[in-house]
Coordinates of C-alpha atoms in Angstrom, one line a residue:
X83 CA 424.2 116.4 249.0
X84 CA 427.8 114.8 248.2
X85 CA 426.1 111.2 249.4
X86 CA 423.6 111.9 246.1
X87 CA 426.2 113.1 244.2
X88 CA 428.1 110.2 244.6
X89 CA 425.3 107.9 243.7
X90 CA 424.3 109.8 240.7
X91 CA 428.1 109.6 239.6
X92 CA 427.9 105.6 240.0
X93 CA 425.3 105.3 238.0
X94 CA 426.1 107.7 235.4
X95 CA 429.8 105.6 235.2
X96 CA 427.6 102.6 234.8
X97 CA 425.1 103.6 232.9
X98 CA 427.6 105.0 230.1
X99 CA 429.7 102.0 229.7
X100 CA 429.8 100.2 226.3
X101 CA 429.3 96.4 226.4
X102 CA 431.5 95.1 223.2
X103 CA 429.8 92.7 220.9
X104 CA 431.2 91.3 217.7
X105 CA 429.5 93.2 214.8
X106 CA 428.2 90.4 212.9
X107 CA 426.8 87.7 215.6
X108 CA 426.5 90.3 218.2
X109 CA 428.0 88.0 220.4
X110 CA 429.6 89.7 223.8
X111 CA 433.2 90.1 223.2
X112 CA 434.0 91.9 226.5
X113 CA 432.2 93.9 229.3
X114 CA 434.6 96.3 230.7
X115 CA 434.7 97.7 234.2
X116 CA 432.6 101.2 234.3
X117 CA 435.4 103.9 235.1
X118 CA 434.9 104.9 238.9
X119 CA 433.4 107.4 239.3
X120 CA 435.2 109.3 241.8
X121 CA 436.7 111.6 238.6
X122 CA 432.9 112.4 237.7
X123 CA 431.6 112.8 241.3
X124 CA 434.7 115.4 241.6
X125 CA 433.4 117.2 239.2
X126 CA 429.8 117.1 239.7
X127 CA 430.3 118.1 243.0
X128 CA 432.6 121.1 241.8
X129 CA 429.9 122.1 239.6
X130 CA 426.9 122.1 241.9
X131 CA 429.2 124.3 244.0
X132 CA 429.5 126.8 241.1
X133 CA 426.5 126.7 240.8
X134 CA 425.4 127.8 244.0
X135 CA 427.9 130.0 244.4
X136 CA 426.8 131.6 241.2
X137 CA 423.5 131.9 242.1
X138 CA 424.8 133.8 245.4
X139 CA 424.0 130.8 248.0
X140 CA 426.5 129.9 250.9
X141 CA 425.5 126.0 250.3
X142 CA 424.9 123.5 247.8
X143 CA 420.9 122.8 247.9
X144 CA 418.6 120.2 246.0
X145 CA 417.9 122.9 243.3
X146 CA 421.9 122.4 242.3
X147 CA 421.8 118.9 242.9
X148 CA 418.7 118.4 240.9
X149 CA 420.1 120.5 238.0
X150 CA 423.8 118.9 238.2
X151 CA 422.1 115.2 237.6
X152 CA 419.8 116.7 234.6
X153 CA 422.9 117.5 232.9
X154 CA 425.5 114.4 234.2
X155 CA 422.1 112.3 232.8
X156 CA 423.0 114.0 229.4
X157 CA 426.5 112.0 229.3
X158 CA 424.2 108.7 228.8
X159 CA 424.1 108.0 224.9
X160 CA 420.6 108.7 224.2
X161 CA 418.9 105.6 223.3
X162 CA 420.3 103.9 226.5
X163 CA 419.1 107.4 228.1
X164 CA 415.0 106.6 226.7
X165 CA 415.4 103.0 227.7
X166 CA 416.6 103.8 231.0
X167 CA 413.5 106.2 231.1
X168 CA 410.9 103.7 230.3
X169 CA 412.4 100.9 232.4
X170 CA 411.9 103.7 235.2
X171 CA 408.3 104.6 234.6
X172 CA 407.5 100.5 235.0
X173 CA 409.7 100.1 238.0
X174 CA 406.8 98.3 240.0
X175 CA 406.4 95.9 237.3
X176 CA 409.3 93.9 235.4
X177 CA 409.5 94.8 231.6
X178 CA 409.3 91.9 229.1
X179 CA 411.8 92.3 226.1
X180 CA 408.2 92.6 224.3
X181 CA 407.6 95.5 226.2
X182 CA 411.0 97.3 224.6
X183 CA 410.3 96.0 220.8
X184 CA 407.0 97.8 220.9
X185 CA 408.0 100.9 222.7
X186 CA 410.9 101.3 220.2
X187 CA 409.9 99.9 217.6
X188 CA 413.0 97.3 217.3
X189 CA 413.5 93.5 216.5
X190 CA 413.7 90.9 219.2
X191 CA 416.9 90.9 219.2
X192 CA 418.0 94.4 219.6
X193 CA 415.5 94.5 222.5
X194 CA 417.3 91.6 223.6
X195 CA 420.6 92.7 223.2
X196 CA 420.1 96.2 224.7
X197 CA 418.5 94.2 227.7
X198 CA 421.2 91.7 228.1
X199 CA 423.6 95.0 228.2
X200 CA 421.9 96.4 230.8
X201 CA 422.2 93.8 233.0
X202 CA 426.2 92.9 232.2
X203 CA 426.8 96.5 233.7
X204 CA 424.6 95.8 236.3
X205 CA 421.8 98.2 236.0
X206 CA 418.9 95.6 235.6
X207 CA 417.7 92.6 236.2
X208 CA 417.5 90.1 233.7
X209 CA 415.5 87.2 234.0
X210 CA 414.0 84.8 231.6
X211 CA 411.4 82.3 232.1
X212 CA 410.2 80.1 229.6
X213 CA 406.0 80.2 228.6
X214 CA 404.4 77.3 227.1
X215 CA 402.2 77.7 224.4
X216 CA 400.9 75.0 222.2
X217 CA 403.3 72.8 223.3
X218 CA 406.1 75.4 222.6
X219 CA 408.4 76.6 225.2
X220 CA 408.9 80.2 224.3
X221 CA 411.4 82.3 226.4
X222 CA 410.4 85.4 227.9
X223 CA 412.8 88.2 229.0
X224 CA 411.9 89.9 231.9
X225 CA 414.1 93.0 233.1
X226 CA 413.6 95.4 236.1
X227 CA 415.6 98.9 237.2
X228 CA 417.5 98.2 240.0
X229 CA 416.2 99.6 242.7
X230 CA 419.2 101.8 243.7
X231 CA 419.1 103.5 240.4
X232 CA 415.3 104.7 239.8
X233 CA 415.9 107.2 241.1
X234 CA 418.6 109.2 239.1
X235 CA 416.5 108.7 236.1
X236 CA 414.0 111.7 235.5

C-alpha cells in the first residue's frame, strides 16, 4: 500500500504544479520543479493509517488507500482535475487539442496552452503533426496520459 501511496503522491506533486506564463503573450516564463513528494506521501500514508485505525482495522487496506487518493486528487485545481479526467477516459487513443476546445468549450489556444502545461510537468505527451488540407499545413496537437498516471485519476 505505501508503493501506491507513493505513486499517487508523485503525481499529485506533479499534477499540482503551476507552469508560469507571461499574462499577456502567455509565453512560458518558467516551469518549476514539482515539490517532492515525500512531505505529501508522509502524510497520505499517516492518514490512511488513521483511517484504518479509526475504522478499528490492524492494517492499512485498498478501501483507505482508495479513499486517501479521492481526497489527495482534491489538492489538483479543478479545471486541471476535469482535464486530467477526460485525458484518462481516452487513454487508448491520443486527444487532439480539438478534442479539449470542444469538451470545454475553450479557444485554441487555451486548449493549447493547458496541453503544452501538461506536458512541461511531464504528465502528457505532446505531440504535433502537421495535416494538409487544401494545400495548408495545419498543425495538430496530439496529447496522451502517461501511462504511469491513468491510474490515480478516477
Amino acid at each position: 500500500e505505501r508503493k501506491m501511496i507513493l505513486k499517487a503522491a508523485d503525481f499529485i506533486s506533479r499534477a499540482r504544479t503551476t507552469v508560469e506564463r507571461d499574462r499577456h503573450t502567455k509565453e512560458i516564463l518558467y516551469v518549476p520543479e514539482s515539490e517532492i513528494p515525500t512531505r505529501l506521501s508522509k502524510q497520505l500514508c499517516d492518514f490512511a493509517v488513521g483511517l484504518a485505525m479509526c475504522r478499528e482495522k490492524s492494517r492499512v487496506t485498498k478501501k483507505e488507500i482508495l479513499l486517501v487518493n479521492k481526497i489527495a486528487l482534491s489538492c489538483i485545481p479543478s479545471m486541471r482535475l476535469n482535464l486530467l479526467r477526460f485525458l484518462q477516459k481516452r487513454h487508448i487513443k491520443h486527444t487532439t487539442s480539438k478534442d479539449i476546445e470542444k469538451e470545454f468549450k475553450v479557444s485554441a489556444k487555451t486548449a493549447l496552452i493547458w496541453l503544452q502545461d501538461l506536458d512541461k510537468i511531464k504528465i502528457v505527451r505532446l505531440k504535433k503533426e502537421t495535416i494538409l488540407i487544401s494545400k495548408h499545413a495545419i498543425p495538430i496537437w496530439k496529447a496522451r496520459l502517461k501511462k504511469e498516471y491513468r491510474n490515480f485519476i478516477s
